[in-house]
PDB file of C-alpha atoms in Angstrom:
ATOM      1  CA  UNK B  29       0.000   0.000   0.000  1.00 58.00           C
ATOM      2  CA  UNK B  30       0.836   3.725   0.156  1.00 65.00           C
ATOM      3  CA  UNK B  31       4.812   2.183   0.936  1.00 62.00           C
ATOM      4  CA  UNK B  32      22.521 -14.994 -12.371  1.00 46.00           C
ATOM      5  CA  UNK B  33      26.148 -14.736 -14.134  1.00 42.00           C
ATOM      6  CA  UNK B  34      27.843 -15.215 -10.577  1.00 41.00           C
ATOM      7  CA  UNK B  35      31.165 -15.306 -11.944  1.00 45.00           C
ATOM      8  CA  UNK B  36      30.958 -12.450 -14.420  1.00 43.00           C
ATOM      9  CA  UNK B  37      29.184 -10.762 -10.919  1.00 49.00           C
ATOM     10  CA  UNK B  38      32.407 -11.257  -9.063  1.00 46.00           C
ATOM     11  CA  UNK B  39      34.450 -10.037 -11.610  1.00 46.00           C
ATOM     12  CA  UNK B  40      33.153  -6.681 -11.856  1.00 48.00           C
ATOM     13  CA  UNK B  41      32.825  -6.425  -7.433  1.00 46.00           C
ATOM     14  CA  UNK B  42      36.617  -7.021  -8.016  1.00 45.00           C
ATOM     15  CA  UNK B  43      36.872  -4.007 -10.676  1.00 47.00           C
ATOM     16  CA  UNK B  44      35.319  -1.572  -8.670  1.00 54.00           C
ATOM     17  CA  UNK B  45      37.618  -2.237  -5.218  1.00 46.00           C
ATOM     18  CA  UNK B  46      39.972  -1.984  -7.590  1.00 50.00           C
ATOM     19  CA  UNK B  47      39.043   1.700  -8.970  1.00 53.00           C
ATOM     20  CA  UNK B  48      38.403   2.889  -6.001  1.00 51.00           C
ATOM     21  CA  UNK B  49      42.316   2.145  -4.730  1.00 49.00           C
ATOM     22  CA  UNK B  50      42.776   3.598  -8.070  1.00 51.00           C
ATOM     23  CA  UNK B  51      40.748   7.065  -7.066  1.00 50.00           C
ATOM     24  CA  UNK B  52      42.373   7.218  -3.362  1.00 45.00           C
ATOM     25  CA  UNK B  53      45.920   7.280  -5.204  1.00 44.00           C
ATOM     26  CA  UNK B  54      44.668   9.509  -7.255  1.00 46.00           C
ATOM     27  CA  UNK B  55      43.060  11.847  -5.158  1.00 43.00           C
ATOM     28  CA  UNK B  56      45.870  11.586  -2.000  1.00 42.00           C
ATOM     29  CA  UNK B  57      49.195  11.820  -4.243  1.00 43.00           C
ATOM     30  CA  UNK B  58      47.296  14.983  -6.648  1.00 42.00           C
ATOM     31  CA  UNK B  59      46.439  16.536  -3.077  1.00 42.00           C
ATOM     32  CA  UNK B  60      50.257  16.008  -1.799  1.00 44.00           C
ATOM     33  CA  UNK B  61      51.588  17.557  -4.509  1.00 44.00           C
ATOM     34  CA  UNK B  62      49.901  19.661  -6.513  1.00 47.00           C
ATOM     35  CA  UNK B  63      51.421  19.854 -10.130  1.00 45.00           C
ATOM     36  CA  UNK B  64      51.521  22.488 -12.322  1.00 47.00           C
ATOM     37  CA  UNK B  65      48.251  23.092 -14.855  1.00 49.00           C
ATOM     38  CA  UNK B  66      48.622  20.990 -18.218  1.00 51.00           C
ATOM     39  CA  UNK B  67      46.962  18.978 -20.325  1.00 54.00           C
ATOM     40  CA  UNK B  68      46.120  16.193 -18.009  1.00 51.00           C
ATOM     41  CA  UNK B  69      44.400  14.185 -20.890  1.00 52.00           C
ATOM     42  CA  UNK B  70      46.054  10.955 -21.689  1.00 50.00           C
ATOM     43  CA  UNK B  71      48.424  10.885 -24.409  1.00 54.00           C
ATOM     44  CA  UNK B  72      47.410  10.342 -27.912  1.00 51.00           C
ATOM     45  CA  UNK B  73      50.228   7.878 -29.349  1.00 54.00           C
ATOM     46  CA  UNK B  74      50.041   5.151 -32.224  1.00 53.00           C
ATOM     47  CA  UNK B  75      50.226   2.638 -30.252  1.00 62.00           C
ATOM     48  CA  UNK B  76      48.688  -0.840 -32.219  1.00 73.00           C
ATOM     49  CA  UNK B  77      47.254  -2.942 -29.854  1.00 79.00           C
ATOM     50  CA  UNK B  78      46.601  -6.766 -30.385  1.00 87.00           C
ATOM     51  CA  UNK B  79      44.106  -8.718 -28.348  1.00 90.00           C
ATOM     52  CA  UNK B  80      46.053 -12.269 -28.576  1.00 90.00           C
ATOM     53  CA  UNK B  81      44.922 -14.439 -25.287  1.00 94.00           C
ATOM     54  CA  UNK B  82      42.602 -14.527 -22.492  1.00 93.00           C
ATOM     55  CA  UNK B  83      45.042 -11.817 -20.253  1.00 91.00           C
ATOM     56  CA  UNK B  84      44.822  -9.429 -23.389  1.00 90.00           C
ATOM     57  CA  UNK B  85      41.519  -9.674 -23.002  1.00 92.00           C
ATOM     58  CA  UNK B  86      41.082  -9.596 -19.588  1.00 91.00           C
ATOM     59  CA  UNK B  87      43.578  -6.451 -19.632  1.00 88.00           C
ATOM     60  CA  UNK B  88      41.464  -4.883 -22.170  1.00 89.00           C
ATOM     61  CA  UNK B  89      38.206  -5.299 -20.334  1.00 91.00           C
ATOM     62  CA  UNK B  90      39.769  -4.034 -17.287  1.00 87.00           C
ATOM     63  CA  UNK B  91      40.379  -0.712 -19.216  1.00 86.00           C
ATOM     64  CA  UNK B  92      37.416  -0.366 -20.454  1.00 88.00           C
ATOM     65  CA  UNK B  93      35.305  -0.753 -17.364  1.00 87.00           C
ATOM     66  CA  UNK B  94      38.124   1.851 -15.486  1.00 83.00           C
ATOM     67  CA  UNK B  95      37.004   4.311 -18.553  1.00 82.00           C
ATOM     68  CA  UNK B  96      33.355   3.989 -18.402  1.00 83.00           C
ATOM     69  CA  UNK B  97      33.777   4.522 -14.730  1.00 79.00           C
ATOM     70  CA  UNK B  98      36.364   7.559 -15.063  1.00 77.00           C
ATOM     71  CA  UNK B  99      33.517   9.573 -17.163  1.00 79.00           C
ATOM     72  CA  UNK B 100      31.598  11.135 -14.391  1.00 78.00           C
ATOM     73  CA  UNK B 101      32.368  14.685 -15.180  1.00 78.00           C
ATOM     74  CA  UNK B 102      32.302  15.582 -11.835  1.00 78.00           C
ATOM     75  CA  UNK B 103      35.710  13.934 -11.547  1.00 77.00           C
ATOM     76  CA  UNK B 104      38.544  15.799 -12.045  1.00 79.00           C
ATOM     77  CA  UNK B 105      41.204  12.376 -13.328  1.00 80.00           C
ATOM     78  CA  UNK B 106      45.458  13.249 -13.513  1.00 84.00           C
ATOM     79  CA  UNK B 107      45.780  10.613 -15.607  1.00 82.00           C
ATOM     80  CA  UNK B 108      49.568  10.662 -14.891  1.00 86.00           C
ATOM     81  CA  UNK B 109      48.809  10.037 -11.379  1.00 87.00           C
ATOM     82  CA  UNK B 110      46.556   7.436 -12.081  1.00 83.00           C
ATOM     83  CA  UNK B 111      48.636   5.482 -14.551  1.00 85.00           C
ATOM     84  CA  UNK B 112      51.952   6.276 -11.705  1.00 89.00           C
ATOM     85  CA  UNK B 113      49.723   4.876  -8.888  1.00 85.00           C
ATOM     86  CA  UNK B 114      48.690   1.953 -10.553  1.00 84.00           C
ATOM     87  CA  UNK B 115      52.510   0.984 -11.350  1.00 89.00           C
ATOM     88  CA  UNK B 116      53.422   1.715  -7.794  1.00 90.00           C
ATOM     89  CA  UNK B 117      50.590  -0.228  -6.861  1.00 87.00           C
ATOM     90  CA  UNK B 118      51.931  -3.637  -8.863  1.00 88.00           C
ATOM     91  CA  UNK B 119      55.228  -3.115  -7.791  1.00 91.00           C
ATOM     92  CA  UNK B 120      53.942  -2.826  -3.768  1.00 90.00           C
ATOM     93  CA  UNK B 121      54.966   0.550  -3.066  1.00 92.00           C
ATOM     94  CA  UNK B 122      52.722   3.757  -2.509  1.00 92.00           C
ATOM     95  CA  UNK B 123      54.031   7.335  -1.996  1.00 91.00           C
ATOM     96  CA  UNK B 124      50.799   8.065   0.495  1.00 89.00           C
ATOM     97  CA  UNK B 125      50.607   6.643   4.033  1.00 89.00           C
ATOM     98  CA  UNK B 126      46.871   4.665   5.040  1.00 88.00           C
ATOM     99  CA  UNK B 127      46.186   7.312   6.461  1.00 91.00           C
ATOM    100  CA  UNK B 128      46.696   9.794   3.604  1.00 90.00           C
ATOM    101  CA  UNK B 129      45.041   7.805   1.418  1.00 85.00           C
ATOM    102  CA  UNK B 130      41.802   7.207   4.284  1.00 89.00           C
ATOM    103  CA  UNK B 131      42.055  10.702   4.700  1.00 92.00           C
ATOM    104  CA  UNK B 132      41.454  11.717   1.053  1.00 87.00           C
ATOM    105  CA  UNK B 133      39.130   9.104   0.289  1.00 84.00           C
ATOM    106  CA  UNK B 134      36.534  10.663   2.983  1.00 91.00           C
ATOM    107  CA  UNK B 135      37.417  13.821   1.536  1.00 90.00           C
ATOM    108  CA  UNK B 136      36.929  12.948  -1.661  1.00 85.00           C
ATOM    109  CA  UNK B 137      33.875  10.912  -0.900  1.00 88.00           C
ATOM    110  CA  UNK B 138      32.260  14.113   1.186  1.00 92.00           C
ATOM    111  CA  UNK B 139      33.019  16.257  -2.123  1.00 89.00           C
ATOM    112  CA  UNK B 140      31.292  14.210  -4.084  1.00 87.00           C
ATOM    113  CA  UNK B 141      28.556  13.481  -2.182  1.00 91.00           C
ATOM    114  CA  UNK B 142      27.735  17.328  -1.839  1.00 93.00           C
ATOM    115  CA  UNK B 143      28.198  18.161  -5.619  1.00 91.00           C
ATOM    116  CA  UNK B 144      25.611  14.928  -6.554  1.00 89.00           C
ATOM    117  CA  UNK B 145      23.201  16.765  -3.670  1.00 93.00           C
ATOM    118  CA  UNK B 146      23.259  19.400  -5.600  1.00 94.00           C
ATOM    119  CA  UNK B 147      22.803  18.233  -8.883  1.00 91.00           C
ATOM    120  CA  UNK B 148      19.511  16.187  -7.545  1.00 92.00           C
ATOM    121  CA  UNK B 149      17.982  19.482  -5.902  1.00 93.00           C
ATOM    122  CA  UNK B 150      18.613  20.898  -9.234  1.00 94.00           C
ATOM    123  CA  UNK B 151      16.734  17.982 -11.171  1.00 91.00           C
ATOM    124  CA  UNK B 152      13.867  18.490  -8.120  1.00 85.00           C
ATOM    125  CA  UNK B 153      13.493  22.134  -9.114  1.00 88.00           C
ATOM    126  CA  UNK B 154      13.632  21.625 -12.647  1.00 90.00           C
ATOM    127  CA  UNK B 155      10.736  18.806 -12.642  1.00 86.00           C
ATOM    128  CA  UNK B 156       8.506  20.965  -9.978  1.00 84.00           C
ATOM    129  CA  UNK B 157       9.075  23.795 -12.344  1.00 90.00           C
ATOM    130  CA  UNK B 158       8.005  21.384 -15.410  1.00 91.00           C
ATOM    131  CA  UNK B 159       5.199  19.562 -13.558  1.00 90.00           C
ATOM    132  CA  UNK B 160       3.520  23.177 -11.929  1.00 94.00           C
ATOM    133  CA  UNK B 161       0.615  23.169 -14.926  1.00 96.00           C
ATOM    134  CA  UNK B 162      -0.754  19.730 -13.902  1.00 96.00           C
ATOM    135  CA  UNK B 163       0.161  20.280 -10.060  1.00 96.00           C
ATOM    136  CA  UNK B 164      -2.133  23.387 -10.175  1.00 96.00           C
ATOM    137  CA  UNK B 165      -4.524  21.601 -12.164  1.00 97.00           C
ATOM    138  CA  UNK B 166      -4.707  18.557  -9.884  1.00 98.00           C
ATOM    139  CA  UNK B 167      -5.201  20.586  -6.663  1.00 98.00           C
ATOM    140  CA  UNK B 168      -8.219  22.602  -7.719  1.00 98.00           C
ATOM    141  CA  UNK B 169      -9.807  19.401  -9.831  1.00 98.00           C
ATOM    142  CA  UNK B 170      -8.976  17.312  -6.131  1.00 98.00           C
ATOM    143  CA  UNK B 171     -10.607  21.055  -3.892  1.00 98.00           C
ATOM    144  CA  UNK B 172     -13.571  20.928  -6.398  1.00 98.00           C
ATOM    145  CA  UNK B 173     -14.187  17.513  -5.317  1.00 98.00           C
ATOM    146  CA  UNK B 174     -13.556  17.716  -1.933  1.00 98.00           C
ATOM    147  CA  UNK B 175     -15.851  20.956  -1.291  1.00 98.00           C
ATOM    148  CA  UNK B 176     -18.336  18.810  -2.998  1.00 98.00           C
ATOM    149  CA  UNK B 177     -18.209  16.017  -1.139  1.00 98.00           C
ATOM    150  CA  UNK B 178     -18.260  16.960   2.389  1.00 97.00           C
ATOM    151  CA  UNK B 179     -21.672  17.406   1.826  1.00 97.00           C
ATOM    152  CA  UNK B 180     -22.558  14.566   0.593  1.00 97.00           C
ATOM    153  CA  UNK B 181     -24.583  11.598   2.727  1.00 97.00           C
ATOM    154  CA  UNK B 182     -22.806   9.838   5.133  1.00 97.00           C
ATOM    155  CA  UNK B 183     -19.501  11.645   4.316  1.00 98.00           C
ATOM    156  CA  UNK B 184     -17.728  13.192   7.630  1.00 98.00           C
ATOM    157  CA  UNK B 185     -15.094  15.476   8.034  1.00 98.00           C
ATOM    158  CA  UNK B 186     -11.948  15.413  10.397  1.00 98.00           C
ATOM    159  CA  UNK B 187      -9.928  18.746  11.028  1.00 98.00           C
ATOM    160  CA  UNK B 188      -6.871  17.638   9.222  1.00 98.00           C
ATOM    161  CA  UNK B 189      -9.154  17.696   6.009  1.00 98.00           C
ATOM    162  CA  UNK B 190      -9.101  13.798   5.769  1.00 99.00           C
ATOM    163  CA  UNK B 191     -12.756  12.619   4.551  1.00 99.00           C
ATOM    164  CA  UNK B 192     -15.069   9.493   5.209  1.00 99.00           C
ATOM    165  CA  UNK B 193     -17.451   6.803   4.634  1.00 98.00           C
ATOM    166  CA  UNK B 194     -18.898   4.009   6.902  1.00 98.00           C
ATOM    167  CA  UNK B 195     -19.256   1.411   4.540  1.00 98.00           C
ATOM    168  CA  UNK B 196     -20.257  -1.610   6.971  1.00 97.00           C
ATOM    169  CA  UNK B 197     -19.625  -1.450  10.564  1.00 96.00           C
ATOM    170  CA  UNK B 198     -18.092  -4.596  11.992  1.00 94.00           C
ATOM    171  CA  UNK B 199     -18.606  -6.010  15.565  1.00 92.00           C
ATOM    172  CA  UNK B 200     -14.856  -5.318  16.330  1.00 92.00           C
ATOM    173  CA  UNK B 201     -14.338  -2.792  20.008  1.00 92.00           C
ATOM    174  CA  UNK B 202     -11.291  -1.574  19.177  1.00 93.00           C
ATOM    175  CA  UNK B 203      -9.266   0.460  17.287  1.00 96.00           C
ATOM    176  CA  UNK B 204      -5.356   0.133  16.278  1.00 98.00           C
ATOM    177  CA  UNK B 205      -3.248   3.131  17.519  1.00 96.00           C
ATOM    178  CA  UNK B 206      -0.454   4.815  15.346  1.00 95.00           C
ATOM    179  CA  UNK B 207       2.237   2.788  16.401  1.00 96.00           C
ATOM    180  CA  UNK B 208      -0.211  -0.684  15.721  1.00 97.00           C
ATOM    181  CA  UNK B 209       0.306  -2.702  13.090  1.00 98.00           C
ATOM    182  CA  UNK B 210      -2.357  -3.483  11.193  1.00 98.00           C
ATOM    183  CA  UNK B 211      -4.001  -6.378   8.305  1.00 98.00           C
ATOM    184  CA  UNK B 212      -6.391  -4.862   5.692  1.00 98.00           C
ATOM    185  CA  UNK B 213      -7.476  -5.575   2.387  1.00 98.00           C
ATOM    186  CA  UNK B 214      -7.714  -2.078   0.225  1.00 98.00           C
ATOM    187  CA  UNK B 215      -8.442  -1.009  -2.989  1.00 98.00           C
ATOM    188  CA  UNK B 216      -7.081   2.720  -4.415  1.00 98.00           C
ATOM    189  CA  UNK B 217      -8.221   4.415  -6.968  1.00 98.00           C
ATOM    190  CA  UNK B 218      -8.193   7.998  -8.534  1.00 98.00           C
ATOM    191  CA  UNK B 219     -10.628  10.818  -9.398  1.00 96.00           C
ATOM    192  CA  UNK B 220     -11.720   9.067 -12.583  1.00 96.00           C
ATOM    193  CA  UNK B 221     -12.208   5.842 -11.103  1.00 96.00           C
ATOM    194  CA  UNK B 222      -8.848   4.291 -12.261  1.00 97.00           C
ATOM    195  CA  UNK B 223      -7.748   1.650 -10.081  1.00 98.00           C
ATOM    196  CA  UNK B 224      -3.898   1.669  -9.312  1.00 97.00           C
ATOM    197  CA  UNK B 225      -3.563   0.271  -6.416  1.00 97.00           C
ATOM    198  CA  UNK B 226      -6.002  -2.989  -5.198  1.00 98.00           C
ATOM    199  CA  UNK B 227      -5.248  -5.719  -2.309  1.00 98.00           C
ATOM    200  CA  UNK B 228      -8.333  -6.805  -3.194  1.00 97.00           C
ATOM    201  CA  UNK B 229      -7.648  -7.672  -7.049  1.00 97.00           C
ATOM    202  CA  UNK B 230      -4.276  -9.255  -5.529  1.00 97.00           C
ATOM    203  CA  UNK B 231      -6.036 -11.994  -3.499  1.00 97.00           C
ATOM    204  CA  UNK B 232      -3.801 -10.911  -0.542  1.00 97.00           C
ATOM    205  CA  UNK B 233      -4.072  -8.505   2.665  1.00 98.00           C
ATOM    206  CA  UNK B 234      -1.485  -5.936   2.963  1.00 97.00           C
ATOM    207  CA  UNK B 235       0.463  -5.715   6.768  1.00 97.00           C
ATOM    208  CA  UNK B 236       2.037  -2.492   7.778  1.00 96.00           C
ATOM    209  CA  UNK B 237       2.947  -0.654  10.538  1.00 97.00           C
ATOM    210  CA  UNK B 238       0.631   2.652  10.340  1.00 97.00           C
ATOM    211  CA  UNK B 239       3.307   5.008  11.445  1.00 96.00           C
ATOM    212  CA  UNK B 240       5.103   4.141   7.967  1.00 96.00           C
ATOM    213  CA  UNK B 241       2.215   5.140   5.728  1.00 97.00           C
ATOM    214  CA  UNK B 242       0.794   8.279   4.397  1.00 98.00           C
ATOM    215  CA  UNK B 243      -1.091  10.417   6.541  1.00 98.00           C
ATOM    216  CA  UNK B 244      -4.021   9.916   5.714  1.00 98.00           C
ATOM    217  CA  UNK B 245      -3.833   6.010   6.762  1.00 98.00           C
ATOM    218  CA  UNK B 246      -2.561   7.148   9.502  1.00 98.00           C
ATOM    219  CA  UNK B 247      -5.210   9.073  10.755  1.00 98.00           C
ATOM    220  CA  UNK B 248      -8.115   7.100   8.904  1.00 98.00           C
ATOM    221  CA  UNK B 249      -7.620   3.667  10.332  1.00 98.00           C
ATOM    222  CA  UNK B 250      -7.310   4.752  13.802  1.00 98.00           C
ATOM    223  CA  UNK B 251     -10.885   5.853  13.415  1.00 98.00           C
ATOM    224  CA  UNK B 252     -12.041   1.925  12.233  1.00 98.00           C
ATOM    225  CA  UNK B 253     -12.549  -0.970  14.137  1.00 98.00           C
ATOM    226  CA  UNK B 254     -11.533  -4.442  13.661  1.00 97.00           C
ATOM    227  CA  UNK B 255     -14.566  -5.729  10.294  1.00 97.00           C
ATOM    228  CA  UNK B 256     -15.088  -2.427   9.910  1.00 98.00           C
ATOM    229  CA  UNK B 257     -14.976  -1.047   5.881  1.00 98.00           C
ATOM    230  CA  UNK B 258     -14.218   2.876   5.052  1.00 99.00           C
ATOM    231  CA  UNK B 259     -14.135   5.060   2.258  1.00 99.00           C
ATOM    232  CA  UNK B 260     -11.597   7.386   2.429  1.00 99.00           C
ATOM    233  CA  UNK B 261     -10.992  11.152   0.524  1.00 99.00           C
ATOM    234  CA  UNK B 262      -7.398  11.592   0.702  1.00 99.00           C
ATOM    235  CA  UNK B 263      -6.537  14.894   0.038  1.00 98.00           C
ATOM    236  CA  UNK B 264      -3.150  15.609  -1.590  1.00 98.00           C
ATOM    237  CA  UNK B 265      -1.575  16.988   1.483  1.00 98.00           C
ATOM    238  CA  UNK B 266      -2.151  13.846   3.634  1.00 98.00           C
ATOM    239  CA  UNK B 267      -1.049  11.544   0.619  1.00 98.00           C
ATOM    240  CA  UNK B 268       2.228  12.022  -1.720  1.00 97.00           C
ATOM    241  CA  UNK B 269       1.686  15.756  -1.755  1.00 96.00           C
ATOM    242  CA  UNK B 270       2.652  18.028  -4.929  1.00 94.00           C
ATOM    243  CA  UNK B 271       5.411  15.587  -5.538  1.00 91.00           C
ATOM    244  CA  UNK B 272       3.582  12.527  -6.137  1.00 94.00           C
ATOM    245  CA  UNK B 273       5.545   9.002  -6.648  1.00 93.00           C
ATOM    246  CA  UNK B 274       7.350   8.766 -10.154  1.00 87.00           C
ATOM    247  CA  UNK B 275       5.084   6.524 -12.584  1.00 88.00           C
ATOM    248  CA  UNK B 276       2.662   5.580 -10.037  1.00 94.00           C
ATOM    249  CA  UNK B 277       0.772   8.641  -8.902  1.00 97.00           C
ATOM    250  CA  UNK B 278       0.779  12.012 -10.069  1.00 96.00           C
ATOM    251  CA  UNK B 279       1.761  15.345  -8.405  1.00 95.00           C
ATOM    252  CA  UNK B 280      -1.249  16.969  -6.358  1.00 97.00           C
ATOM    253  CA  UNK B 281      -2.935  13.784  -6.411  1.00 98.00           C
ATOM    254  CA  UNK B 282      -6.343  13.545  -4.073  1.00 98.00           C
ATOM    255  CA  UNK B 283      -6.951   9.745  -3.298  1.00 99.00           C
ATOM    256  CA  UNK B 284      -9.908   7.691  -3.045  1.00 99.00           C
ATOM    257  CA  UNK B 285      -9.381   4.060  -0.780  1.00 99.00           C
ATOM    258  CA  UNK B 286     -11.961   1.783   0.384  1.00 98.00           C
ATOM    259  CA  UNK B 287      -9.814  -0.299   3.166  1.00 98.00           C
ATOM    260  CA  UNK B 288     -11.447  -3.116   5.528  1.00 98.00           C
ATOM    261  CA  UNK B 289      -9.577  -3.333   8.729  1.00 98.00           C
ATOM    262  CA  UNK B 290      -8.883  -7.702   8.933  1.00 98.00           C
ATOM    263  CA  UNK B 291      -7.215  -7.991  12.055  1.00 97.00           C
ATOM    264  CA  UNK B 292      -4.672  -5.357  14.825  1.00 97.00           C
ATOM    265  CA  UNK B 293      -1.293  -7.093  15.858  1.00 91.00           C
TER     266      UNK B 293
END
């Protein structure tokens, strides 16, 4: 609800241990001593390469998978490091202590991190800029229906906004809490009736705890009873909000579930 090739497999988990001892040389020996600003791009030379045996090709594949992983732009590669650390490395000598190299890797790791923060906040923005015509449209379409609705029969209001129907009352006394976890069968739909979401159509009761749902779960099942089934008017506020969930509901979206309460554990 609202929540092999195992060899070919080990062969790559070795690859990337590999680059990254590759990227702590390279990032602790370029930090030790800076070098002067060139062309750090690798040397164009006419070299003919043959791919003879199963080392060639193992060679060659490990060069390829270091290149597709040295693209991120974001990473600024000496390639004259990289090449001098990875000699140093065969022949079992480093110019950078554990340390050193520890040291830069979390540095280098923190650096990163922050510059692909950014970059996501940036692809937020960008999509909530893109998305604000049918964000807009789905909150007055879902405030149309709600200001209708509340006066409909049977319908009842609670002061978060959250609206209901008492489908059929069970015989069940009590009523799980927020931290309860609770058995229901559900079905979710949209505005228009489209069903995207059914328990019901899956022959099988959801469990969750209710403190790890939307809001309006929350809040709605603490008012049921054990056989009791609801209809609930979920605006978007108490649901995924103006963001939505990518490809399964929209922005804005107000949400209509009928849930039966099975069973409180």
């Amino acid at each position: 609800p609202p929540e092999n090739h195992k060899e070919y497999g080990e062969t790559m988990k070795y690859l990337n241990v590999l680059l990254l001892l590759l990227m702590v040389v390279t990032v602790s020996t370029a930090q030790k001593k800076p070098a002067a600003k060139k062309d750090n791009s690798p040397k164009k030379e006419n070299v003919m390469v043959e791919i003879k045996t199963v080392d060639d090709s193992v060679s060659y594949a490990i060069g390829q998978n270091l290149a597709m992983n040295l693209k991120d732009p974001n990473m600024k590669i000496n390639f004259d490091v990289l090449l001098a650390g990875m000699k140093d490395g065969l022949a079992g000598t480093s110019k950078c202590s554990p340390e050193e190299m520890q040291k830069a890797m979390m540095g280098f790791n923190d650096r990163m991190n922050a510059i692909r923060s950014e970059q996501m906040k940036a692809e937020q923005a960008r999509k909530r800029e893109e998305m604000a015509p049918l964000i807009e449209k789905n909150k007055l379409e879902g405030g149309s229906f709600l200001a209708k609705n509340k006066t409909a029969e049977g319908v009842m209001v609670t002061a978060s906004g959250l609206q209901y129907k008492i489908i059929t009352k069970g015989t069940g006394l009590v009523s799980p809490k927020d931290t309860s976890t609770v058995k229901v069968h559900y079905t979710g739909k949209f505005l228009d009736g489209k069903v995207f979401d059914s328990s019901v159509q899956r022959n099988q009761p959801a469990e969750f705890p209710l403190n790890q749902v939307i809001k309006g779960w929350t809040e709605g099942l603490q008012l049921m009873h054990v056989g009791d089934k609801f209809e609930f008017y979920i605006p978007y506020d108490l649901a995924y909000g103006e963001d939505g969930r990518e490809g399964a509901i929209p922005p804005a979206s107000l949400l209509i579930f009928e849930v039966e309460l099975l069973e409180i554990k």
